[in-house]
PDB file of C-alpha atoms in Angstrom:
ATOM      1  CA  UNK A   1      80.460 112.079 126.728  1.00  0.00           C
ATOM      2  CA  UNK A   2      81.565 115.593 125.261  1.00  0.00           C
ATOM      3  CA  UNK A   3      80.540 117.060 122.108  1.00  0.00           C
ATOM      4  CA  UNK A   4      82.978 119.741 120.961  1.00  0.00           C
ATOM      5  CA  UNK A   5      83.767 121.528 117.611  1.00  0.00           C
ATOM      6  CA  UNK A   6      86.722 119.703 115.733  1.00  0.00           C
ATOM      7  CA  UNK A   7      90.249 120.896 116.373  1.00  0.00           C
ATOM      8  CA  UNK A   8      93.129 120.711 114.237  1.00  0.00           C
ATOM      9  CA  UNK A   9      94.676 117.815 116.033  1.00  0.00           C
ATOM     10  CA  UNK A  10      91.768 115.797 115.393  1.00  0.00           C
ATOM     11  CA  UNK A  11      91.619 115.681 111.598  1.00  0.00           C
ATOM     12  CA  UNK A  12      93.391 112.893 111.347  1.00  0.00           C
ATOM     13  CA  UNK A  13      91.234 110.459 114.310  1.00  0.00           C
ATOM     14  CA  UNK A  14      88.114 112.051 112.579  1.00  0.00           C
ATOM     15  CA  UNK A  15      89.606 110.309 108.816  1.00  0.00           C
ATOM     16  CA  UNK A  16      90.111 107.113 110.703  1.00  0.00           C
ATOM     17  CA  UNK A  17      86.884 107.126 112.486  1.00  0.00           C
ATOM     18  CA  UNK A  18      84.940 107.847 109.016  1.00  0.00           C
ATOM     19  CA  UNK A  19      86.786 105.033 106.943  1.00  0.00           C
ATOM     20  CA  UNK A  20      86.544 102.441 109.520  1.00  0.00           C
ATOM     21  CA  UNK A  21      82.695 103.360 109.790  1.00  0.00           C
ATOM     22  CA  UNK A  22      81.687 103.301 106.161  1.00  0.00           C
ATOM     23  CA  UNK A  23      81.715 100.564 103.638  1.00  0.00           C
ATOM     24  CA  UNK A  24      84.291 102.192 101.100  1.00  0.00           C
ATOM     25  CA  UNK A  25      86.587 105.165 101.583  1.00  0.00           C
ATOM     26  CA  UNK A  26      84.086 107.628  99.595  1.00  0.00           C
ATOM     27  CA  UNK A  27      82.938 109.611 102.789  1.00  0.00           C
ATOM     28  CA  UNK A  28      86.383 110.247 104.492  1.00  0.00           C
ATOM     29  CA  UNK A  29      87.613 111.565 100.686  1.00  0.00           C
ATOM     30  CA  UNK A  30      84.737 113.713 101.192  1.00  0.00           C
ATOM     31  CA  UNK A  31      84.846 115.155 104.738  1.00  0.00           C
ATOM     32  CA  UNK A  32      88.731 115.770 103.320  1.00  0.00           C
ATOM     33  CA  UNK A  33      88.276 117.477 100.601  1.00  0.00           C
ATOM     34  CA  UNK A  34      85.207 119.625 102.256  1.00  0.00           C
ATOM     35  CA  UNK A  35      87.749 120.613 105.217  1.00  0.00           C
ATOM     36  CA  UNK A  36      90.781 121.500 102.410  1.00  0.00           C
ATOM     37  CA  UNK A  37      88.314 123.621  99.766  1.00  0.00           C
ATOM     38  CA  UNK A  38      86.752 125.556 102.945  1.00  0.00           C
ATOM     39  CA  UNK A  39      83.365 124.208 102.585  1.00  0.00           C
ATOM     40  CA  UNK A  40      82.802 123.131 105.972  1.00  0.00           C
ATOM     41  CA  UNK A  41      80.708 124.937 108.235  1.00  0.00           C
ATOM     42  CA  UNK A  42      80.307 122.864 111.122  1.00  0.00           C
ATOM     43  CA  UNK A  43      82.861 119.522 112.362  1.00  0.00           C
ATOM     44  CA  UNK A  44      81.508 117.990 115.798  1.00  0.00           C
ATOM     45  CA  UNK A  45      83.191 115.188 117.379  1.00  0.00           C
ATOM     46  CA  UNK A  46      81.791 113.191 120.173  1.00  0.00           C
ATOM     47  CA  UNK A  47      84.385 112.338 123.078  1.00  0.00           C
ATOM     48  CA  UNK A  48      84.084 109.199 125.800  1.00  0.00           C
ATOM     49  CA  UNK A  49      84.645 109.969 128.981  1.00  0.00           C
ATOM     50  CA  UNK A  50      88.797 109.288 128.545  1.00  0.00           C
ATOM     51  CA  UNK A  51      88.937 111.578 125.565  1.00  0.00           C
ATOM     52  CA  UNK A  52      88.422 109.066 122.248  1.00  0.00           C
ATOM     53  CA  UNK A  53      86.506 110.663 119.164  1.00  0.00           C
ATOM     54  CA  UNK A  54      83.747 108.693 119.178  1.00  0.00           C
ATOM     55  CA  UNK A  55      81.551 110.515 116.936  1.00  0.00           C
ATOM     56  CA  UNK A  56      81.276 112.647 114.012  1.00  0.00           C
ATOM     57  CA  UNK A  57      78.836 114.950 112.289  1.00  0.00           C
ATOM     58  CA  UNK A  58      79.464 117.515 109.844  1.00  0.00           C
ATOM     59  CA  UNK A  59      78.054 120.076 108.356  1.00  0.00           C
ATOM     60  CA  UNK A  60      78.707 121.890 104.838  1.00  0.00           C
ATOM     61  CA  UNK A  61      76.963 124.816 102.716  1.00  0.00           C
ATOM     62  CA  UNK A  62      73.605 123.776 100.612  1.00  0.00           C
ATOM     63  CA  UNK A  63      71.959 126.213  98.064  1.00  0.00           C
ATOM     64  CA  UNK A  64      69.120 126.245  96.333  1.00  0.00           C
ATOM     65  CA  UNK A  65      68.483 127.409  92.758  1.00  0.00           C
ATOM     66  CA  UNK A  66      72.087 128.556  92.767  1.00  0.00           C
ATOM     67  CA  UNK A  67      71.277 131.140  95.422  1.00  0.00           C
ATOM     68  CA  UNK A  68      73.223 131.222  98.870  1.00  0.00           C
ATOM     69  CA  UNK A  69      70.636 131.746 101.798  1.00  0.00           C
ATOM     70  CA  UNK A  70      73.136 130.456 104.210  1.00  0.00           C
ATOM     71  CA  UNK A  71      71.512 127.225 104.339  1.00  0.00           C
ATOM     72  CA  UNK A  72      73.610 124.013 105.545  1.00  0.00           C
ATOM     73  CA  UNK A  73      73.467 119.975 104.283  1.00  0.00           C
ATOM     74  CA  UNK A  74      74.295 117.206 106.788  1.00  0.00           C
ATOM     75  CA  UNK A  75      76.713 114.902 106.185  1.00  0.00           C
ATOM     76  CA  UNK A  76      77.975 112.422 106.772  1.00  0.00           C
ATOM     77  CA  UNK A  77      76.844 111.076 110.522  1.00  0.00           C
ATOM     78  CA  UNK A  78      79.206 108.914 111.982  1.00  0.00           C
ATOM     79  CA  UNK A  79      79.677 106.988 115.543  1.00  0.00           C
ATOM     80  CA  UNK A  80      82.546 104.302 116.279  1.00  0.00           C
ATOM     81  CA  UNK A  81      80.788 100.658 116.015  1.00  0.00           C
ATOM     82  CA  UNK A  82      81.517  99.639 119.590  1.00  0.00           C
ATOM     83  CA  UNK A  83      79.624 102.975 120.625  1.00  0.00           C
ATOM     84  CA  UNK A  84      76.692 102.749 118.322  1.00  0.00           C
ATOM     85  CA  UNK A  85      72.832 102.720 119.478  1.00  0.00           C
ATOM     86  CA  UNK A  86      73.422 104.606 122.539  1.00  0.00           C
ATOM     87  CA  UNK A  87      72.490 107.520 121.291  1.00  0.00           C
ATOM     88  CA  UNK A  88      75.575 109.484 120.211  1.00  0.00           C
ATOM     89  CA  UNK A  89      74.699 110.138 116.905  1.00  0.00           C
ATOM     90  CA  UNK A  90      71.074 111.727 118.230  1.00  0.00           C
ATOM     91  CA  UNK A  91      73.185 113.882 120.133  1.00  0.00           C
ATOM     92  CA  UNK A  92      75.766 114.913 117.884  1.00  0.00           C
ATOM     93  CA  UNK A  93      72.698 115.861 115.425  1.00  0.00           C
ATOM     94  CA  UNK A  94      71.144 117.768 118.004  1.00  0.00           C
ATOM     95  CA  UNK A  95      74.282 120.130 119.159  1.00  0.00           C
ATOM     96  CA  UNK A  96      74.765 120.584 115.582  1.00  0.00           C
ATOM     97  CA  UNK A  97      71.121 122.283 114.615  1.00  0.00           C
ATOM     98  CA  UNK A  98      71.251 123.784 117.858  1.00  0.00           C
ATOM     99  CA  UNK A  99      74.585 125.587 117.141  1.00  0.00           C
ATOM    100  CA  UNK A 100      73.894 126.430 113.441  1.00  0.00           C
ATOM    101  CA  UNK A 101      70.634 128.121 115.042  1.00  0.00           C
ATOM    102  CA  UNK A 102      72.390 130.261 117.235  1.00  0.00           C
ATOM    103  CA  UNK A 103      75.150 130.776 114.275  1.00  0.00           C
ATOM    104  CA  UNK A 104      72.458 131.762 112.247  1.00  0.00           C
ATOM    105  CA  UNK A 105      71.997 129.217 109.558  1.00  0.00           C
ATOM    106  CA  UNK A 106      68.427 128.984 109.451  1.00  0.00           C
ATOM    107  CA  UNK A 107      67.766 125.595 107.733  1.00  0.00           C
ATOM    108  CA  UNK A 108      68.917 122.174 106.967  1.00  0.00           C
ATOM    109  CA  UNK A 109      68.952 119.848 104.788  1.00  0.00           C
ATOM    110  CA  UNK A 110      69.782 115.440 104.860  1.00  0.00           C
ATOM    111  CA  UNK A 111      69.761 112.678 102.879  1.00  0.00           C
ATOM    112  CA  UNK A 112      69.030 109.642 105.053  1.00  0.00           C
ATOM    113  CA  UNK A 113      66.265 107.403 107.037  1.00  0.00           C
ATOM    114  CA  UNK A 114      63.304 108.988 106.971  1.00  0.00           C
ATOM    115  CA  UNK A 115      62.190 107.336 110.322  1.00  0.00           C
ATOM    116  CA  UNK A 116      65.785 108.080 111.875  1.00  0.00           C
ATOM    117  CA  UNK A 117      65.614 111.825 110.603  1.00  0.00           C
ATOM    118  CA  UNK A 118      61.885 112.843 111.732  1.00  0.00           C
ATOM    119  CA  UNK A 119      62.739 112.834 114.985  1.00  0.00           C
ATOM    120  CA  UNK A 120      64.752 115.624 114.725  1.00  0.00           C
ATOM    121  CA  UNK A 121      61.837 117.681 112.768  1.00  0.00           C
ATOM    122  CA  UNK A 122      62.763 116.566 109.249  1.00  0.00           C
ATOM    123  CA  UNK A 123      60.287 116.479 106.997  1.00  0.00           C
ATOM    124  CA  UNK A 124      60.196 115.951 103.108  1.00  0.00           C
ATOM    125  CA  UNK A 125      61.455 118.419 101.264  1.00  0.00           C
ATOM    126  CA  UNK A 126      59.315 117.241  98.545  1.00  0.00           C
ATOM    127  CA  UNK A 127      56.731 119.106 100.918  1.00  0.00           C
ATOM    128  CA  UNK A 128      58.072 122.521 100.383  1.00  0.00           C
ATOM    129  CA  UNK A 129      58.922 121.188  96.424  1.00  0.00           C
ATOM    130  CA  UNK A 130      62.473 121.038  96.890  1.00  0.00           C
ATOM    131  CA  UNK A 131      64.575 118.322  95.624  1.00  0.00           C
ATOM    132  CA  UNK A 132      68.509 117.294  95.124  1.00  0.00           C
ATOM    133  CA  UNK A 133      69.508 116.057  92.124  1.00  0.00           C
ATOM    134  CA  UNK A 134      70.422 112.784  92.669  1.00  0.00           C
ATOM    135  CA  UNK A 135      67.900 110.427  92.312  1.00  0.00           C
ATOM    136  CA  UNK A 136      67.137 108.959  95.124  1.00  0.00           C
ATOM    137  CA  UNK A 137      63.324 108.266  97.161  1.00  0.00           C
ATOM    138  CA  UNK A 138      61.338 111.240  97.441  1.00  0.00           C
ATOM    139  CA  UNK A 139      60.847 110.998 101.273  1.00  0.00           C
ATOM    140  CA  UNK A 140      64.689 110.168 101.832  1.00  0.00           C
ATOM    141  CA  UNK A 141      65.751 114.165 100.942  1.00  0.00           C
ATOM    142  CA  UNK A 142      64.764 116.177 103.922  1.00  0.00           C
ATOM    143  CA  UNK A 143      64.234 119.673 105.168  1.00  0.00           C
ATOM    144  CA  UNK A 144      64.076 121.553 108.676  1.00  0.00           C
ATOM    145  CA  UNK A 145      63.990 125.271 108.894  1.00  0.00           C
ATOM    146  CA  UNK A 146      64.542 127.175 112.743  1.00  0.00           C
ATOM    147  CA  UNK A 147      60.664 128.368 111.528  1.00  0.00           C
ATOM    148  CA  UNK A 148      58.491 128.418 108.676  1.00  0.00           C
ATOM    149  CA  UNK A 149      59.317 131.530 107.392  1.00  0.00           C
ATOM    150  CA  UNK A 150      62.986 130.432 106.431  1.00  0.00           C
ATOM    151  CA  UNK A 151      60.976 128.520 103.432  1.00  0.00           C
ATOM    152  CA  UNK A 152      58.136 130.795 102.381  1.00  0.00           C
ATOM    153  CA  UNK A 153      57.814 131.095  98.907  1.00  0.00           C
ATOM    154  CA  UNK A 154      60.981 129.201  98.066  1.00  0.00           C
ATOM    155  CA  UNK A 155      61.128 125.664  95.952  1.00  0.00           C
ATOM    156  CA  UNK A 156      63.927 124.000  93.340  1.00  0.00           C
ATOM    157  CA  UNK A 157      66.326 122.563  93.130  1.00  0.00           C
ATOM    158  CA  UNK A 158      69.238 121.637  96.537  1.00  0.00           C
ATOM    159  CA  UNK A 159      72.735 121.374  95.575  1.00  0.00           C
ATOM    160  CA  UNK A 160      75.427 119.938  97.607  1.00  0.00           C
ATOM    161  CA  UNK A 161      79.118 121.624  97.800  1.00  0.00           C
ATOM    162  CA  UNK A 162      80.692 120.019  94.448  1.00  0.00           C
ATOM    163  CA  UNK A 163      82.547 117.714  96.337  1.00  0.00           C
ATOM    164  CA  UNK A 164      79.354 115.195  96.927  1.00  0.00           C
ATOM    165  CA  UNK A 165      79.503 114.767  92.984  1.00  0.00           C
ATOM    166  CA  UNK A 166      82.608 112.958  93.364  1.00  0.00           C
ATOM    167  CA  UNK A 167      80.697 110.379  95.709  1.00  0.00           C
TER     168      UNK A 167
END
């Protein structure tokens, strides 16, 4: 398996791969609309061995109280259903707060599974009293900073790029 950064030529495999994998066609409108208004920061695919996108992950700006501190949201997570629960996804997560690191975008932010999340060193953003505004569980909107001192003395509100309002 290869993870890679998106290019051009797979926009269209990367649609496909995000409508078959999710219940309605909400996400792929999404990842769209992120790639045509700019507001995607990060696109990794994960390849099989001949060369199929596999795998998706993507990554787009997050601010907080209005304010731009170059932090990013996750979302959406996707892996082809033949190719699920072999860990593609974990990896695809991994490369991408790995590379934002070294990009420097110093923290992240997901709304998911708790349980699948933590693993990666989410914790609640609740914690640092930080929320999104969409109501959803308190311990389901999480936060991971490159170190501590990315979230000293900061708290409010999350917003996602306007285009998760259309969700």
């Amino acid at each position: 398996m290869l993870i890679r950064t998106e290019a051009p030529a797979d926009i269209l495999t990367i649609d496909g791969l995000v409508r078959e994998t999710f219940e309605t066609e909400a996400e792929a409108k999404l990842v769209m609309s992120l790639r045509e208004n700019s507001h995607l920061t990060l696109s990794l695919v994960a390849c099989s061995d001949e060369g199929e996108v596999i795998g998706h992950c993507l990554f787009s700006p997050v601010t907080l109280d209005g304010e731009d501190f170059n932090w990013q949201g996750l979302a959406p997570l996707c892996v082809k259903n033949e190719y699920q629960k072999q860990g593609i996804a974990q990896a695809l997560v991994e490369e991408g707060l790995e590379t934002l690191a070294e990009l420097g975008y110093p923290v992240s932010v997901v709304l998911g599974d708790p349980a699948y999340y933590q693993r990666f060193g989410f914790e609640s953003a609740k914690t640092y009293n930080m929320n999104c505004k969409w109501e959803v569980p308190e311990e389901a909107f999480m936060i991971k900073a490159c170190s501590p001192e990315f979230l000293e003395g900061k708290a409010g509100l999350i917003e996602y790029c306007p285009e998760f309002d259309l969700l």
